[in-house]
Amino acid sequence: ALMKRRGFQKHHFALLHPGGQLGKRLTLTVKDVMRSGERNPVVRVTDSASRMLSEMTRQQAGAVSVIDAKGRLKGLITDFDLRRVLAGGRDLRSMPLTEIMNRKPTSVRPEMLAAEAAALMAERPRPLSLLPVADARGRSVGLLHMHDIRARGL
């Protein structure tokens, strides 16, 4: 009752206790958790499958974002996509990335709360373990992995 009377809300609690579970859920954003810069696994839509495999392996993320010449997110290739292609008996090395990638991946913005992104990933019929992060212009700015969210205590 006293909290209501004083107008004390969740965001006030988060400011006073930023390291706690509730504080993190209310303040930690996707930008705080995502893999960005050199850690953001990206390939251009015109790159070869060999280049894509190399980047996916180098970054150890289980996926790469596929971008155009302006850096805009055009698709996502995950380990699952590679297994699907190989299970179909196709030669991965001779395929353009546009035939391998998911052309309409679910993505999130950097300013979204990390807890909301985690819920988006988990509350699906087939949960996601990672999401590409795109800015307001649609440019790839990061990759959000569920392991990174969990490592931050969410």
XYZ file of C-alpha atoms in Angstrom:
154
model
C 0.000 0.000 0.000
C 2.846 2.367 0.852
C 4.533 1.631 -2.470
C 1.322 2.516 -4.316
C 0.862 5.689 -2.328
C 4.408 6.840 -3.089
C 4.083 5.864 -6.743
C 6.941 3.385 -6.466
C 6.982 1.254 -9.618
C 8.998 -1.594 -11.107
C 11.402 0.725 -12.906
C 12.214 2.435 -9.585
C 13.056 -0.949 -8.107
C 15.237 -1.737 -11.121
C 17.211 1.477 -10.615
C 17.837 0.634 -6.955
C 18.675 -3.039 -7.603
C 20.107 -3.267 -11.160
C 22.072 -6.464 -10.478
C 19.130 -8.488 -9.246
C 16.902 -10.684 -11.385
C 14.058 -8.164 -11.546
C 16.445 -5.271 -12.152
C 18.050 -7.108 -15.075
C 14.682 -8.053 -16.542
C 13.652 -4.403 -16.513
C 16.862 -2.760 -17.720
C 19.030 -5.166 -19.751
C 18.523 -4.632 -23.483
C 19.317 -6.754 -26.508
C 22.182 -4.333 -27.262
C 23.729 -5.147 -23.868
C 23.741 -8.885 -24.600
C 24.062 -9.341 -28.379
C 27.159 -10.306 -30.317
C 28.113 -7.193 -32.256
C 30.994 -5.723 -34.227
C 33.632 -8.351 -34.967
C 31.595 -10.908 -33.003
C 28.545 -10.495 -35.269
C 28.657 -13.345 -37.803
C 27.654 -11.895 -41.185
C 28.153 -12.733 -44.848
C 27.048 -10.920 -47.956
C 24.293 -12.417 -50.046
C 26.810 -12.757 -52.899
C 29.368 -14.717 -50.804
C 30.051 -18.379 -51.449
C 28.827 -21.210 -49.276
C 32.456 -21.885 -48.361
C 32.820 -18.329 -47.055
C 29.557 -18.721 -45.117
C 30.747 -21.981 -43.537
C 34.063 -20.391 -42.627
C 32.360 -17.440 -40.905
C 29.891 -19.674 -39.087
C 32.743 -21.837 -37.809
C 34.971 -18.873 -36.881
C 32.265 -17.170 -34.836
C 30.969 -20.374 -33.192
C 27.455 -18.975 -33.133
C 25.569 -21.663 -35.047
C 24.337 -19.118 -37.583
C 25.228 -16.222 -39.856
C 23.183 -13.219 -40.869
C 23.041 -12.676 -44.626
C 23.260 -9.015 -45.656
C 23.147 -6.989 -48.865
C 25.750 -4.433 -49.997
C 24.188 -1.793 -47.706
C 24.350 -4.046 -44.640
C 20.612 -4.724 -44.552
C 19.486 -8.067 -43.179
C 18.288 -10.268 -46.045
C 18.241 -13.646 -44.344
C 19.640 -16.013 -41.754
C 21.422 -19.325 -42.163
C 21.522 -21.641 -39.158
C 22.996 -25.067 -38.525
C 19.465 -26.399 -39.019
C 19.311 -24.908 -42.527
C 22.577 -26.627 -43.421
C 21.345 -29.983 -42.126
C 18.105 -29.567 -44.105
C 20.038 -28.958 -47.335
C 22.396 -31.874 -46.731
C 19.530 -34.210 -45.794
C 17.942 -33.338 -49.134
C 21.039 -34.682 -50.891
C 21.996 -31.313 -52.390
C 25.556 -30.068 -52.836
C 25.836 -27.218 -50.369
C 29.040 -25.841 -51.908
C 27.431 -25.173 -55.276
C 24.326 -23.444 -53.933
C 23.830 -19.689 -53.718
C 23.152 -18.462 -50.190
C 19.700 -17.297 -51.266
C 18.689 -20.967 -51.669
C 19.967 -21.917 -48.220
C 18.866 -18.987 -46.074
C 15.627 -18.255 -44.289
C 14.494 -15.157 -46.194
C 12.167 -13.923 -43.461
C 13.833 -14.596 -40.125
C 12.314 -13.294 -36.942
C 14.540 -10.440 -35.802
C 14.673 -8.014 -32.902
C 15.806 -4.429 -32.380
C 18.785 -3.524 -30.175
C 16.662 -1.407 -27.812
C 14.228 -4.244 -27.004
C 14.469 -5.622 -23.468
C 16.539 -8.811 -23.409
C 13.874 -10.492 -21.258
C 11.250 -9.762 -23.928
C 13.532 -11.183 -26.622
C 14.096 -14.306 -24.510
C 10.332 -14.758 -24.172
C 9.908 -14.288 -27.924
C 12.483 -17.015 -28.518
C 11.061 -19.455 -25.968
C 7.313 -19.021 -26.415
C 7.000 -20.532 -29.870
C 5.862 -23.970 -31.026
C 9.489 -24.508 -32.131
C 11.649 -22.361 -29.818
C 14.537 -20.376 -31.278
C 18.030 -20.357 -29.824
C 19.153 -17.232 -31.649
C 17.853 -14.152 -33.406
C 19.431 -11.631 -35.761
C 19.368 -8.052 -34.502
C 18.557 -5.277 -36.977
C 18.397 -1.525 -36.442
C 15.541 0.756 -37.528
C 16.961 0.862 -41.073
C 17.027 -2.929 -41.290
C 20.825 -3.177 -41.041
C 22.308 -6.179 -39.287
C 23.907 -4.974 -36.047
C 24.170 -8.163 -34.037
C 23.160 -11.692 -33.214
C 21.352 -12.580 -30.010
C 21.964 -16.073 -28.674
C 19.941 -17.630 -25.858
C 23.197 -18.806 -24.227
C 24.334 -15.183 -23.962
C 21.014 -14.173 -22.365
C 21.256 -16.989 -19.821
C 24.892 -16.111 -19.090
C 23.734 -12.639 -18.050
C 21.362 -14.120 -15.483
C 18.021 -13.879 -17.295
